[in-house]
Structures are given as C-alpha cells and as structure tokens.
Short mmCIF file of C-alpha atoms in Angstrom, two decimals:
data_model
loop_
_atom_site.label_atom_id
_atom_site.label_comp_id
_atom_site.label_asym_id
_atom_site.label_seq_id
_atom_site.Cartn_x
_atom_site.Cartn_y
_atom_site.Cartn_z
CA UNK A 236 19.58 -2.53 45.82
CA UNK A 237 16.95 -3.74 43.37
CA UNK A 238 17.34 -2.51 39.89
CA UNK A 239 15.11 0.26 38.75
CA UNK A 240 12.99 0.17 35.19
CA UNK A 241 11.25 3.13 33.59
CA UNK A 242 8.67 0.74 31.31
CA UNK A 243 7.13 2.88 28.12
CA UNK A 244 3.25 3.51 28.19
CA UNK A 245 1.28 1.29 25.75
CA UNK A 246 -0.32 3.65 23.51
CA UNK A 247 -3.32 1.41 23.66
CA UNK A 248 -3.68 2.56 26.95
CA UNK A 249 -3.76 6.08 25.42
CA UNK A 250 -6.05 6.12 22.90
CA UNK A 251 -9.97 4.80 21.76
CA UNK A 252 -9.89 1.54 20.12
CA UNK A 253 -11.63 1.73 16.88
CA UNK A 254 -13.92 -1.77 16.64
CA UNK A 255 -13.62 -3.26 12.51
CA UNK A 256 -17.35 -4.63 11.91
CA UNK A 257 -17.51 -6.77 9.80
CA UNK A 258 -19.09 -5.15 6.23
CA UNK A 259 -19.01 -5.24 2.42
CA UNK A 260 -16.58 -2.72 1.47
CA UNK A 261 -14.96 -1.12 -1.58
CA UNK A 262 -10.66 -1.67 -1.15
CA UNK A 263 -8.60 1.23 -0.63
CA UNK A 264 -4.45 2.08 -0.74
CA UNK A 265 -2.77 5.20 0.34
CA UNK A 266 -1.21 6.99 -1.66
CA UNK A 267 1.93 7.86 -0.56
CA UNK A 268 2.32 3.83 -0.35
CA UNK A 269 0.76 3.25 -4.19
CA UNK A 270 4.23 5.13 -6.12
CA UNK A 271 7.62 4.78 -3.72
CA UNK A 272 9.40 1.51 -2.49
CA UNK A 273 8.52 0.63 0.82
CA UNK A 274 8.00 -2.69 0.50
CA UNK A 275 9.82 -5.83 -0.47
CA UNK A 276 8.98 -7.50 -3.49
CA UNK A 277 10.13 -10.50 -2.96
CA UNK A 278 9.13 -12.77 -0.31
CA UNK A 279 12.63 -14.24 0.17
CA UNK A 280 14.11 -11.94 3.37
CA UNK A 281 15.47 -9.41 2.58
CA UNK A 282 17.33 -7.06 5.01
CA UNK A 283 19.41 -5.19 2.22
CA UNK A 284 17.82 -1.35 2.49
CA UNK A 285 16.21 0.01 0.33
CA UNK A 286 17.36 3.67 -0.35
CA UNK A 287 15.16 6.11 -2.59
CA UNK A 288 15.70 10.04 -3.17
CA UNK A 289 14.97 11.86 -5.36
CA UNK A 290 14.74 15.57 -5.19
CA UNK A 291 13.74 16.40 -1.98
CA UNK A 292 11.55 13.65 -1.31
CA UNK A 293 13.71 10.61 0.33
CA UNK A 294 12.62 6.78 1.39
CA UNK A 295 14.58 5.15 3.13
CA UNK A 296 13.63 1.46 4.24
CA UNK A 297 15.40 -1.07 6.74
CA UNK A 298 14.51 -4.56 7.50
CA UNK A 299 15.50 -5.86 10.78
CA UNK A 300 17.84 -9.53 10.38
CA UNK A 301 15.02 -11.12 12.48
CA UNK A 302 12.01 -10.74 10.16
CA UNK A 303 13.44 -9.03 7.40
CA UNK A 304 11.85 -6.31 5.88
CA UNK A 305 7.85 -5.98 5.34
CA UNK A 306 6.78 -7.57 1.92
CA UNK A 307 3.72 -6.12 -0.37
CA UNK A 308 1.65 -9.21 0.71
CA UNK A 309 1.89 -7.78 4.15
CA UNK A 310 1.09 -4.60 3.06
CA UNK A 311 -2.03 -5.88 2.58
CA UNK A 312 -2.99 -5.64 6.49
CA UNK A 313 -1.85 -1.92 6.20
CA UNK A 314 -4.42 -1.20 2.80
CA UNK A 315 -7.12 -3.83 4.55
CA UNK A 316 -6.78 -0.80 7.84
CA UNK A 317 -7.08 1.83 5.61
CA UNK A 318 -10.39 0.73 3.34
CA UNK A 319 -11.55 -0.18 7.21
CA UNK A 320 -10.44 3.80 8.56
CA UNK A 321 -11.43 5.48 5.32
CA UNK A 322 -15.00 3.75 5.52
CA UNK A 323 -15.80 4.94 8.65
CA UNK A 324 -14.70 8.28 8.46
CA UNK A 325 -17.06 8.37 6.02
CA UNK A 326 -19.89 7.88 7.95
CA UNK A 327 -19.29 10.37 10.47
CA UNK A 328 -17.89 7.53 13.06
CA UNK A 329 -14.70 7.77 15.34
CA UNK A 330 -11.73 6.18 14.34
CA UNK A 331 -8.67 5.97 16.10
CA UNK A 332 -5.00 4.26 14.80
CA UNK A 333 -5.67 1.72 17.46
CA UNK A 334 -7.41 -1.17 15.46
CA UNK A 335 -9.64 -4.01 16.96
CA UNK A 336 -10.93 -6.33 14.95
CA UNK A 337 -10.58 -10.52 14.24
CA UNK A 338 -7.92 -12.50 11.99
CA UNK A 339 -11.19 -14.11 10.47
CA UNK A 340 -12.59 -10.45 9.02
CA UNK A 341 -9.62 -9.72 8.41
CA UNK A 342 -7.75 -12.53 6.48
CA UNK A 343 -11.37 -12.99 4.28
CA UNK A 344 -10.32 -8.83 3.46
CA UNK A 345 -7.41 -9.67 1.54
CA UNK A 346 -8.95 -12.91 0.40
CA UNK A 347 -7.13 -15.20 2.01
CA UNK A 348 -7.86 -18.88 3.76
CA UNK A 349 -8.56 -18.79 7.16
CA UNK A 350 -6.94 -22.36 8.32
CA UNK A 351 -3.88 -22.47 11.58
CA UNK A 352 -1.41 -21.81 8.63
CA UNK A 353 -2.93 -19.28 7.53
CA UNK A 354 -2.71 -17.22 11.72
CA UNK A 355 0.27 -18.23 11.24
CA UNK A 356 1.72 -16.50 8.20
CA UNK A 357 -0.39 -13.00 9.79
CA UNK A 358 1.63 -12.96 12.78
CA UNK A 359 4.83 -13.42 10.20
CA UNK A 360 3.64 -10.82 8.67
CA UNK A 361 2.42 -8.46 11.76
CA UNK A 362 5.87 -9.02 13.63
CA UNK A 363 7.48 -7.79 9.87
CA UNK A 364 5.63 -4.90 9.91
CA UNK A 365 6.06 -3.75 12.85
CA UNK A 366 10.24 -4.16 12.83
CA UNK A 367 10.42 -2.72 9.54
CA UNK A 368 11.83 0.41 10.70
CA UNK A 369 10.63 3.60 7.86
CA UNK A 370 12.45 7.02 7.36
CA UNK A 371 10.30 9.41 4.74
CA UNK A 372 10.24 13.21 3.52
CA UNK A 373 6.57 12.86 2.51
CA UNK A 374 4.72 15.00 3.29
CA UNK A 375 6.57 16.86 5.85
CA UNK A 376 6.34 20.66 3.66
CA UNK A 377 8.91 23.17 2.15
CA UNK A 378 11.34 22.05 4.57
CA UNK A 379 13.39 19.29 4.44
CA UNK A 380 12.54 16.42 8.28
CA UNK A 381 12.26 13.47 8.31
CA UNK A 382 9.45 11.17 10.00
CA UNK A 383 11.10 7.35 10.84
CA UNK A 384 8.56 4.96 12.15
CA UNK A 385 7.66 1.53 11.71
CA UNK A 386 3.82 0.71 10.02
CA UNK A 387 2.63 -1.14 13.22
CA UNK A 388 4.39 0.48 16.57
CA UNK A 389 2.43 -2.23 18.29
CA UNK A 390 0.41 -5.61 17.94
CA UNK A 391 -1.23 -8.75 19.73
CA UNK A 392 -3.28 -12.06 18.97
CA UNK A 393 -5.90 -12.49 21.44
CA UNK A 394 -6.30 -15.95 22.17
CA UNK A 395 -9.20 -17.77 23.97
CA UNK A 396 -9.12 -20.42 26.68
CA UNK A 397 -8.84 -22.75 23.42
CA UNK A 398 -6.12 -21.65 22.70
CA UNK A 399 -7.62 -19.84 18.76
CA UNK A 400 -7.39 -16.97 17.86
CA UNK A 401 -10.51 -14.74 18.99
CA UNK A 402 -8.78 -11.43 18.59
CA UNK A 403 -5.92 -8.58 17.26
CA UNK A 404 -5.20 -5.76 18.11
CA UNK A 405 -2.41 -3.29 15.63
CA UNK A 406 -1.80 0.01 16.29
CA UNK A 407 -0.30 1.85 12.58
CA UNK A 408 1.36 5.35 12.81
CA UNK A 409 0.29 8.66 13.53
CA UNK A 410 2.05 9.17 9.43
CA UNK A 411 0.06 6.50 7.87
CA UNK A 412 -3.83 7.58 9.65
CA UNK A 413 -2.87 10.97 8.69
CA UNK A 414 -2.51 9.49 5.36
CA UNK A 415 -5.37 7.68 5.08
CA UNK A 416 -8.20 9.74 6.76
CA UNK A 417 -7.23 12.56 3.97
CA UNK A 418 -9.19 11.31 0.99
CA UNK A 419 -7.47 13.17 -1.09
CA UNK A 420 -4.78 10.41 -0.71
CA UNK A 421 -6.89 7.59 -1.15
CA UNK A 422 -8.03 5.83 -4.08
CA UNK A 423 -10.16 2.61 -4.99
CA UNK A 424 -8.14 -0.51 -5.54
CA UNK A 425 -9.27 -3.44 -7.59
CA UNK A 426 -10.81 -6.34 -5.60
CA UNK A 427 -9.03 -8.63 -7.67
CA UNK A 428 -5.49 -6.91 -6.56
CA UNK A 429 -5.57 -9.14 -4.09
CA UNK A 430 -4.67 -11.96 -6.23
CA UNK A 431 -2.34 -11.18 -7.73
CA UNK A 432 0.69 -13.33 -6.66
CA UNK A 433 3.82 -11.98 -8.10
CA UNK A 434 5.69 -8.70 -6.70
CA UNK A 435 5.94 -6.71 -9.25
CA UNK A 436 2.41 -7.52 -10.62
CA UNK A 437 1.41 -5.92 -7.54
CA UNK A 438 3.84 -2.78 -7.23
CA UNK A 439 2.69 -2.39 -10.76
CA UNK A 440 -0.27 -2.34 -10.15
CA UNK A 441 -0.11 0.42 -7.61
CA UNK A 442 1.59 2.03 -10.14
CA UNK A 443 -0.83 1.50 -12.81
CA UNK A 444 -3.77 2.89 -10.74
CA UNK A 445 -2.34 5.98 -9.68
CA UNK A 446 -0.18 6.82 -12.63
CA UNK A 447 -2.76 6.13 -14.88
CA UNK A 448 -6.32 5.92 -13.61
CA UNK A 449 -8.86 5.06 -16.17
CA UNK A 450 -7.39 9.02 -18.11
CA UNK A 451 -7.46 7.47 -22.38
CA UNK A 452 -3.83 8.46 -22.98
CA UNK A 453 -3.08 6.51 -20.28
CA UNK A 454 1.30 6.46 -18.53
CA UNK A 455 4.62 5.85 -19.43
CA UNK A 456 7.15 5.66 -17.60
CA UNK A 457 10.94 4.43 -18.67
CA UNK A 458 11.90 0.92 -17.55
CA UNK A 459 15.04 2.29 -16.17
CA UNK A 460 12.32 4.63 -14.35
CA UNK A 461 10.12 2.68 -13.20
CA UNK A 462 13.66 -0.47 -12.01
CA UNK A 463 14.29 2.70 -9.77
CA UNK A 464 11.42 3.33 -8.01
CA UNK A 465 10.39 -0.27 -7.53
CA UNK A 466 13.12 -0.95 -4.66
CA UNK A 467 13.78 -4.51 -6.28
CA UNK A 468 17.36 -5.88 -6.14
CA UNK A 469 16.77 -7.86 -9.41
CA UNK A 470 19.53 -6.11 -11.61
CA UNK A 471 17.93 -3.72 -14.09
CA UNK A 472 17.53 -6.20 -16.63
CA UNK A 473 16.31 -8.83 -14.52
CA UNK A 474 13.66 -6.33 -14.77
CA UNK A 475 13.18 -5.45 -17.70
CA UNK A 476 12.58 -9.05 -18.67
CA UNK A 477 9.99 -8.88 -15.44
CA UNK A 478 7.95 -5.98 -17.37
CA UNK A 479 7.89 -7.21 -20.38
CA UNK A 480 6.60 -10.66 -19.06
CA UNK A 481 4.02 -8.42 -17.63
CA UNK A 482 3.01 -7.02 -20.99
CA UNK A 483 2.93 -10.42 -22.10
CA UNK A 484 0.52 -11.80 -19.55
CA UNK A 485 -1.06 -9.16 -19.45
CA UNK A 486 -2.23 -9.82 -15.58
CA UNK A 487 -3.05 -6.15 -13.94
CA UNK A 488 -6.64 -6.61 -13.82
CA UNK A 489 -7.93 -3.03 -15.29
CA UNK A 490 -5.48 -1.79 -17.23
CA UNK A 491 -3.13 -3.09 -20.48
CA UNK A 492 0.35 -3.31 -20.63
CA UNK A 493 2.37 -2.68 -23.74
CA UNK A 494 6.64 -2.33 -24.68
CA UNK A 495 6.93 0.70 -26.90
CA UNK A 496 10.42 2.40 -28.04
CA UNK A 497 11.20 6.11 -27.83
CA UNK A 498 14.67 5.95 -29.80
CA UNK A 499 17.50 4.72 -27.71
CA UNK A 500 14.77 4.19 -24.06
CA UNK A 501 12.41 1.40 -23.30
CA UNK A 502 8.89 2.13 -22.33
CA UNK A 503 5.92 0.53 -20.59
CA UNK A 504 2.65 2.18 -21.92
CA UNK A 505 -0.23 1.46 -19.00
CA UNK A 506 -3.43 2.32 -20.15
CA UNK A 507 -6.92 1.45 -19.00
CA UNK A 508 -9.36 -1.36 -20.58
CA UNK A 509 -12.44 1.08 -19.01
CA UNK A 510 -12.17 4.45 -20.40
CA UNK A 511 -14.32 7.39 -18.73
CA UNK A 512 -14.32 11.04 -18.51
CA UNK A 513 -14.91 10.87 -14.62
CA UNK A 514 -12.26 12.81 -12.96
CA UNK A 515 -10.13 9.22 -11.59
CA UNK A 516 -10.11 9.56 -8.17
CA UNK A 517 -13.51 9.71 -7.20
CA UNK A 518 -14.87 7.45 -9.83
CA UNK A 519 -14.68 4.02 -9.29
CA UNK A 520 -17.73 2.51 -11.01
CA UNK A 521 -16.26 0.01 -13.01
CA UNK A 522 -13.01 -0.70 -10.49
CA UNK A 523 -13.53 -4.28 -9.69
CA UNK A 524 -14.75 -6.01 -13.01
CA UNK A 525 -12.92 -8.71 -12.84
CA UNK A 526 -15.14 -10.68 -11.26
CA UNK A 527 -13.02 -11.09 -7.79
CA UNK A 528 -16.59 -11.54 -6.79
CA UNK A 529 -15.38 -13.81 -3.35
CA UNK A 530 -13.21 -11.35 -2.10
CA UNK A 531 -13.23 -9.05 0.19
CA UNK A 532 -17.14 -8.97 0.34
CA UNK A 533 -18.03 -10.04 3.55
CA UNK A 534 -21.60 -11.55 4.96
CA UNK A 535 -21.04 -12.03 8.70
CA UNK A 536 -22.56 -10.05 10.88
CA UNK A 537 -21.54 -6.55 13.06
CA UNK A 538 -18.55 -7.39 15.55
CA UNK A 539 -19.65 -8.49 19.34
CA UNK A 540 -17.46 -5.84 19.45
CA UNK A 541 -18.58 -3.37 17.86
CA UNK A 542 -20.24 0.02 19.20
CA UNK A 543 -20.89 2.01 17.30
CA UNK A 544 -23.91 1.67 14.05
CA UNK A 545 -24.16 -0.57 11.26
CA UNK A 546 -22.08 0.10 9.25
CA UNK A 547 -23.14 0.74 5.50
CA UNK A 548 -21.85 -1.71 2.87
CA UNK A 549 -20.05 1.22 0.45
CA UNK A 550 -19.29 4.29 1.24
CA UNK A 551 -20.46 6.63 -0.84
CA UNK A 552 -18.05 7.95 -3.45
CA UNK A 553 -19.27 11.61 -4.04
CA UNK A 554 -17.96 12.49 -0.64
CA UNK A 555 -14.55 12.11 -2.20
CA UNK A 556 -13.43 15.46 -4.20
CA UNK A 557 -12.30 15.73 -7.28
CA UNK A 558 -8.50 15.14 -7.26
CA UNK A 559 -5.90 16.08 -9.23
CA UNK A 560 -3.61 13.20 -10.39
CA UNK A 561 -0.66 15.14 -12.25
CA UNK A 562 2.37 13.92 -10.66
CA UNK A 563 4.81 15.02 -8.43
CA UNK A 564 7.50 12.16 -8.92
CA UNK A 565 7.58 10.81 -11.65
CA UNK A 566 10.44 10.66 -14.85
CA UNK A 567 6.74 9.24 -17.64
CA UNK A 568 5.32 10.29 -20.76
CA UNK A 569 1.62 11.13 -21.69
CA UNK A 570 0.51 11.81 -25.05
CA UNK A 571 4.17 11.11 -26.51
CA UNK A 572 5.35 14.21 -24.09
CA UNK A 573 7.79 13.58 -21.61
CA UNK A 574 6.82 14.89 -18.31
CA UNK A 575 9.39 14.90 -15.46
CA UNK A 576 8.13 16.07 -12.31
CA UNK A 577 11.97 15.12 -10.32
CA UNK A 578 13.06 18.44 -10.06
CA UNK A 579 16.05 18.42 -11.60
CA UNK A 580 18.10 15.37 -11.10
CA UNK A 581 17.17 12.33 -11.61
CA UNK A 582 16.02 9.41 -8.90
CA UNK A 583 19.24 8.04 -7.05
CA UNK A 584 19.38 4.71 -5.44
CA UNK A 585 21.90 3.24 -3.07
CA UNK A 586 23.98 0.90 -5.11
CA UNK A 587 22.02 -2.69 -4.42
CA UNK A 588 23.41 -5.41 -3.43
CA UNK A 589 21.65 -9.36 -3.15
CA UNK A 590 19.77 -12.01 -4.70
CA UNK A 591 16.95 -10.88 -7.39
CA UNK A 592 13.26 -10.70 -6.33
CA UNK A 593 10.62 -13.23 -7.45
CA UNK A 594 7.99 -12.34 -9.86
#
C-alpha cells in the first residue's frame, strides 16, 4: 500500500507577491528589534538560547545546531525588507509578507559586495533566519500570550539557466509584518549603520537610535543592564570592557558615548551629535550625515517584475506621526534621574555558557 503524505501548502501559493523595485530609500528599522536581544552578536555559530524576561515581556530565541542562531548581520535582510515595505505602504502601494527581489538589490542596499562569495553568504543568512525560532510576548496585549515564529518562513533563490542567482523570494512572519506596516513602530536609521563591523557596535547603535534619538539629554544605561538587554554570551566584565572601548573609539554614526559614574554604578551615556527640538521619531533630516553616500543609494532601473507605478526616491517624513519615545522596557537615567519601566522586577536571563561574543 502506497504511503500517503500530507503536504503543507506553501505560503507563497496563498499570498500575492510584493515585487520590490530598485531605488534610493531611507533605511528603516523595527523598534521592537532595536532594544531587545533577538540576534546573536557574534559571527561564531551560536546555539545557546537567548532567554530574556522583564516583567511581562519575554523573548526566547533558539538556534538550530545545523545553522546556528541568526546574527545581527543577518538582520540586515529584515531591515532592508522593512524599509521597502514601509516606503511602498507610504506611497499607497500594495505590500505583502511575500517579497520578490533580486540579490543585487538586497546586497547593494545594505552596502555589501555582489561577488560569488557574497551570494553564498546571503544563502547562509537566509538559512539562519529561517531556522532560528523566536518566541515572544511583545505586542500581545495585556494578557500574557506567546507567539512563536521564524524570521523567514520560506525562502528560495531562483537561478537562471547559466546557474547565476536571478531572483529571491522570501516570506516574513506576520508578527514582523504587522510591526512594519504600523509606522509608529518604525524608525529611520543612518545608512552608515551597515558599515559597522562589530556586533556590539551594531547593537549599541540600534539602542542609541531607539532610546536617545535626538534628545538633548540623550540616554544613560547601567552597563550591567545593557549586558542583560544584549543577550551577549560574554562575561559581564568582558562586556563592560567592550563598552568602554566603544566609548573610547566613538564608532556610532550620529551619537557620542561616554562613561559616567553614579556611586558604585557604571553608566554609559549616549548623546546625539545633532540635537533637535523636533520629535525624535518623525524628524530624520540630518540622520545619515556620516557621508556613507554609496550605501543604500541604488540607481538601477526598475525591476522588470514590478507591476506597480515607480516609487519615489524618499517617502515623505511628514506622513509619520510624532511619537512618544518613553521607554516601556528600560532601566536608564535621564537628567540624572533613574527611569525604570521594567515593572518591579529586574531583567532576568537564564545563565549563559559558551565563548564570548566577538566585538
């Protein structure tokens, strides 16, 4: 008797594709991903889970042994996809969780090279994004409810007859898509972010953009608390050394770091270099002043697959509502006063065992 197999229908067969067009766009990041530990900060394969809990907010991330956990460099794929979706939504175009684009569009959009090695690295990144399992209670309302998903539910690299990669298809999870089309949950980032080479530097920039924005007093965190928020496998003392090095080298575009003392506590102060009285979230003129003009500025023609009207080079910032950047998940200092919105409990993370994260 022949075995009967039940095949799960592909999500791509049920979703209309959003075909990405090339063009100069301002990169955007999803706010929830900017302040919680969703990615490995090391390029070394990580399978040790991230287990982060503060009050009712929980984040659990699991990497599979074959590929390891998705890294903060792999997250560039999600940032690029989010940027394309937000721009299209702002222009009134129809978007979808199912994205279709060329490898060239993605790689040049995040400041990568386009050689054979880079296409291979893209394949590896897509595999890690799909195999990483995330469980979180973020954006689930007052009742504790956990959602579980992978960063990419499906992906395929389509090759031409000569074997060259000609197109990519990915499906992102509903949780991420909803966090992108809600513009109150999206922030502009400096294109120079893609040039940051260290995992901690990249993570620090996202924390700086989310919390400090362009506020005159910036934001300050206890370094021990930053270690917990990062999900790093480093020992707290080694992590503190990396933070002090970052403060000495000043690698973050648009922000200046300094070490402060509050009694026995060691703090990292994050100050924007370009101050503004405009709302932090919707005012981005001046963001991206680190002269990284070659990153994210694509001038190729529209993809032949695109069936919509051409998109503008920049989507109007005035369409983004002014937002309140007050933190609901931070233990920080503003104007010398401690601000804690982590409920009554301190963040708790299961003990990590493993090699330290590389800078």
